Amino acid sequence: MPTSVFEGLADRFARIPEGAGAEAWAGFDEDVRAELRWGSSLPPVHTRFPGAPGRRPAAAETAVALCGPDGRTREVALSYVRGVPELLPLVVVRCADWAGPVRERARSVLRSELPGLPHGTFGDLLAAALLLSGRRHGDAARQLLTGLLWEGPGSRVTALLGSGDRRVRRLAHRIGLERGLLSPGRLAEIAATDPDVVVQDLCANAALATIGDGGDGDHGVVLAPLLRSRRGRARAAGVTGLRRAGRAAEAEPFLYDRSASVRACARWVLRQAGTEPLPLYRAACAAGGGVPDDAPLGLAECGDRSVDVPALWVLTGHERPRVRASAVAGLRRLDAVRVEPLVPLLDDGSARVVREAVAALLPWARRLPADALLRRATADPAPHVRKGALRLLAETGGTAFREAVRVLADDPDPKLRARARAAAGA
């Protein structure tokens, strides 16, 4: 094999950053295999690797040999892995090797190197094992590493709860939950803050299960983090838990939550406690300046079209943009859109309101004057107005749309400019 090829592959290994994801190691293995065809090979096994015979090869040299096409070379390379933790992810890869002797040697090396590994390194190996577990012969490394999580110190499991690898993080939470390593309060905090919806649901359900019917148990420490969470799924879980905790009345403020699922849960909890939410929505929407932002849409979700549409039309002129936008969304939900009264909202100073107005008017875009839309798209100073007009023109096509695309291809707003250029190239 030309030295330059080997050096290039070794350099590629050296540039893999510390803590690289499992995909980086699997990708390196595939890259080496792609460049070293079966017609070429590393130097003979007895010379070990490029360089002087008898010396211990550098980590990068060993990494290339671990992924090479010759099984004997891969097996010999495993002899030089001990004490070199940066090579261990490739040992995990070799645990799924197609050659039996290589697989067995790799698994033996992995078992001997695992004791005393830092939690971060262990997590990197687990990530690689989980990624490769679907391969033929790929499950052995996963079983070995997950077995240590089930039986080893709990600190190793909890250290992986914040892993950057989604598969590792989910597994750590499942094992931590099964082993009883996470208190109800911590489960609730994780559900309230973790970005992964699988982890959110797992921890929220486990935390809520600790609340006995009628409110037995320390429900405050569970519900408080969930109810104040910025994540809708967590808030929805917390609202649902209010019923079990005997605190159903506290669900009322969540009737006006920004999340549709939270509003739905709040309605269910109140109904289970004998309180009908519709009168509460109607009262909230009649509160003038005190209308909660998302009350109009909540009203539409459970209201009566023949009764509640007039109130929503009134709220399209509310002083607060979020209320106006919610009212337009409510009209669309109740199939009560009328074109003429909504057209002025295409010029609203709020991007949120314009987005809702555009969504409501899209089915009737061909009824809107094309020249007025073109003026909005090309001459209005507000980018959100130009963007909304372009969206409506795109629905109708024609000369006005093409002219808008031509003008907006040089628009100062980068998103609008990109959208126009994409439309021009379509």
mmCIF file of N, CA, C and O in Angstrom, residues 6 14 22 31 37 54 69 94-97 99 104 131 178 232 237 241 246 272 276 307 310 329 338 344 357 406 421:
data_model
loop_
_atom_site.group_PDB
_atom_site.id
_atom_site.type_symbol
_atom_site.label_atom_id
_atom_site.label_comp_id
_atom_site.label_asym_id
_atom_site.label_seq_id
_atom_site.Cartn_x
_atom_site.Cartn_y
_atom_site.Cartn_z
ATOM 1 N N PHE A 6 -1.636 5.358 3.520
ATOM 2 C CA PHE A 6 -1.651 5.032 4.953
ATOM 3 C C PHE A 6 -1.581 6.301 5.796
ATOM 4 O O PHE A 6 -2.321 6.463 6.764
ATOM 5 N N ALA A 14 -6.397 10.913 13.402
ATOM 6 C CA ALA A 14 -5.902 11.908 14.356
ATOM 7 C C ALA A 14 -6.825 13.121 14.439
ATOM 8 O O ALA A 14 -6.857 13.811 15.461
ATOM 9 N N ALA A 22 -20.663 8.148 17.906
ATOM 10 C CA ALA A 22 -20.465 6.781 17.429
ATOM 11 C C ALA A 22 -20.385 6.724 15.909
ATOM 12 O O ALA A 22 -19.645 5.911 15.343
ATOM 13 N N ASP A 31 -14.497 4.164 5.895
ATOM 14 C CA ASP A 31 -13.588 4.887 5.004
ATOM 15 C C ASP A 31 -12.313 4.088 4.744
ATOM 16 O O ASP A 31 -11.829 4.020 3.604
ATOM 17 N N ARG A 37 -8.688 -1.729 -0.610
ATOM 18 C CA ARG A 37 -9.433 -2.820 -1.222
ATOM 19 C C ARG A 37 -8.758 -4.151 -0.921
ATOM 20 O O ARG A 37 -7.612 -4.217 -0.487
ATOM 21 N N GLY A 54 9.474 -4.214 15.255
ATOM 22 C CA GLY A 54 9.745 -4.366 16.669
ATOM 23 C C GLY A 54 9.304 -3.215 17.525
ATOM 24 O O GLY A 54 9.257 -3.341 18.755
ATOM 25 N N PRO A 69 -8.326 -4.485 5.521
ATOM 26 C CA PRO A 69 -9.044 -5.592 4.890
ATOM 27 C C PRO A 69 -8.547 -6.980 5.289
ATOM 28 O O PRO A 69 -9.262 -7.957 5.095
ATOM 29 N N ARG A 94 -14.812 -3.740 16.091
ATOM 30 C CA ARG A 94 -14.260 -5.067 15.770
ATOM 31 C C ARG A 94 -14.990 -6.184 16.500
ATOM 32 O O ARG A 94 -14.920 -7.334 16.092
ATOM 33 N N CYS A 95 -15.713 -5.848 17.570
ATOM 34 C CA CYS A 95 -16.518 -6.875 18.246
ATOM 35 C C CYS A 95 -17.613 -7.418 17.333
ATOM 36 O O CYS A 95 -18.168 -8.480 17.592
ATOM 37 N N ALA A 96 -17.933 -6.684 16.281
ATOM 38 C CA ALA A 96 -18.917 -7.150 15.295
ATOM 39 C C ALA A 96 -18.236 -7.561 13.998
ATOM 40 O O ALA A 96 -18.885 -7.627 12.955
ATOM 41 N N ASP A 97 -16.943 -7.854 14.050
ATOM 42 C CA ASP A 97 -16.175 -8.190 12.849
ATOM 43 C C ASP A 97 -16.731 -9.453 12.189
ATOM 44 O O ASP A 97 -17.260 -10.348 12.853
ATOM 45 N N ALA A 99 -14.949 -11.695 10.823
ATOM 46 C CA ALA A 99 -14.018 -12.802 11.065
ATOM 47 C C ALA A 99 -14.111 -13.223 12.530
ATOM 48 O O ALA A 99 -13.896 -12.412 13.439
ATOM 49 N N GLU A 104 -13.665 -12.491 18.592
ATOM 50 C CA GLU A 104 -13.371 -13.021 19.922
ATOM 51 C C GLU A 104 -12.244 -12.252 20.584
ATOM 52 O O GLU A 104 -12.285 -11.951 21.784
ATOM 53 N N LEU A 131 -25.101 1.738 18.424
ATOM 54 C CA LEU A 131 -25.214 2.006 16.995
ATOM 55 C C LEU A 131 -25.011 0.735 16.176
ATOM 56 O O LEU A 131 -25.706 0.502 15.178
ATOM 57 N N GLU A 178 -35.387 1.766 36.433
ATOM 58 C CA GLU A 178 -35.595 0.385 36.878
ATOM 59 C C GLU A 178 -34.790 0.083 38.136
ATOM 60 O O GLU A 178 -35.238 -0.681 38.994
ATOM 61 N N GLY A 232 -44.180 21.764 26.390
ATOM 62 C CA GLY A 232 -45.612 21.496 26.453
ATOM 63 C C GLY A 232 -45.958 20.101 26.939
ATOM 64 O O GLY A 232 -46.920 19.921 27.693
ATOM 65 N N ALA A 237 -48.399 16.779 31.151
ATOM 66 C CA ALA A 237 -48.329 15.708 32.145
ATOM 67 C C ALA A 237 -48.623 16.244 33.537
ATOM 68 O O ALA A 237 -49.333 15.615 34.331
ATOM 69 N N GLY A 241 -51.666 15.336 36.105
ATOM 70 C CA GLY A 241 -51.396 14.895 37.468
ATOM 71 C C GLY A 241 -52.161 15.664 38.518
ATOM 72 O O GLY A 241 -52.310 15.175 39.653
ATOM 73 N N GLY A 246 -55.698 15.503 43.537
ATOM 74 C CA GLY A 246 -56.815 16.164 44.189
ATOM 75 C C GLY A 246 -56.762 17.673 44.074
ATOM 76 O O GLY A 246 -57.324 18.394 44.911
ATOM 77 N N GLN A 272 -63.532 16.192 34.566
ATOM 78 C CA GLN A 272 -63.532 15.067 35.511
ATOM 79 C C GLN A 272 -63.910 15.522 36.910
ATOM 80 O O GLN A 272 -64.470 14.744 37.693
ATOM 81 N N GLU A 276 -67.387 22.496 33.772
ATOM 82 C CA GLU A 276 -67.411 22.615 32.314
ATOM 83 C C GLU A 276 -66.540 23.798 31.892
ATOM 84 O O GLU A 276 -66.741 24.931 32.366
ATOM 85 N N VAL A 307 -72.621 30.201 18.251
ATOM 86 C CA VAL A 307 -72.667 31.103 19.400
ATOM 87 C C VAL A 307 -71.384 31.913 19.549
ATOM 88 O O VAL A 307 -71.427 33.119 19.850
ATOM 89 N N PRO A 310 -69.047 35.305 16.787
ATOM 90 C CA PRO A 310 -69.018 36.768 16.924
ATOM 91 C C PRO A 310 -67.966 37.269 17.916
ATOM 92 O O PRO A 310 -67.307 38.290 17.664
ATOM 93 N N ALA A 329 -56.858 32.223 14.429
ATOM 94 C CA ALA A 329 -56.699 30.764 14.438
ATOM 95 C C ALA A 329 -57.991 30.084 14.870
ATOM 96 O O ALA A 329 -58.364 29.020 14.348
ATOM 97 N N ARG A 338 -64.097 34.656 6.960
ATOM 98 C CA ARG A 338 -64.660 35.507 5.905
ATOM 99 C C ARG A 338 -63.520 36.350 5.348
ATOM 100 O O ARG A 338 -62.736 36.923 6.095
ATOM 101 N N PRO A 344 -57.437 43.170 6.006
ATOM 102 C CA PRO A 344 -56.622 44.196 6.675
ATOM 103 C C PRO A 344 -55.549 43.627 7.600
ATOM 104 O O PRO A 344 -54.517 44.273 7.838
ATOM 105 N N ALA A 357 -53.305 35.139 9.546
ATOM 106 C CA ALA A 357 -54.201 35.638 8.509
ATOM 107 C C ALA A 357 -53.913 34.970 7.166
ATOM 108 O O ALA A 357 -54.837 34.604 6.432
ATOM 109 N N ARG A 406 -39.272 38.050 -8.891
ATOM 110 C CA ARG A 406 -38.164 38.783 -9.511
ATOM 111 C C ARG A 406 -37.665 39.903 -8.598
ATOM 112 O O ARG A 406 -36.457 40.073 -8.400
ATOM 113 N N ARG A 421 -35.660 33.239 -4.400
ATOM 114 C CA ARG A 421 -34.729 32.610 -5.329
ATOM 115 C C ARG A 421 -35.054 31.133 -5.517
ATOM 116 O O ARG A 421 -34.913 30.600 -6.621
#
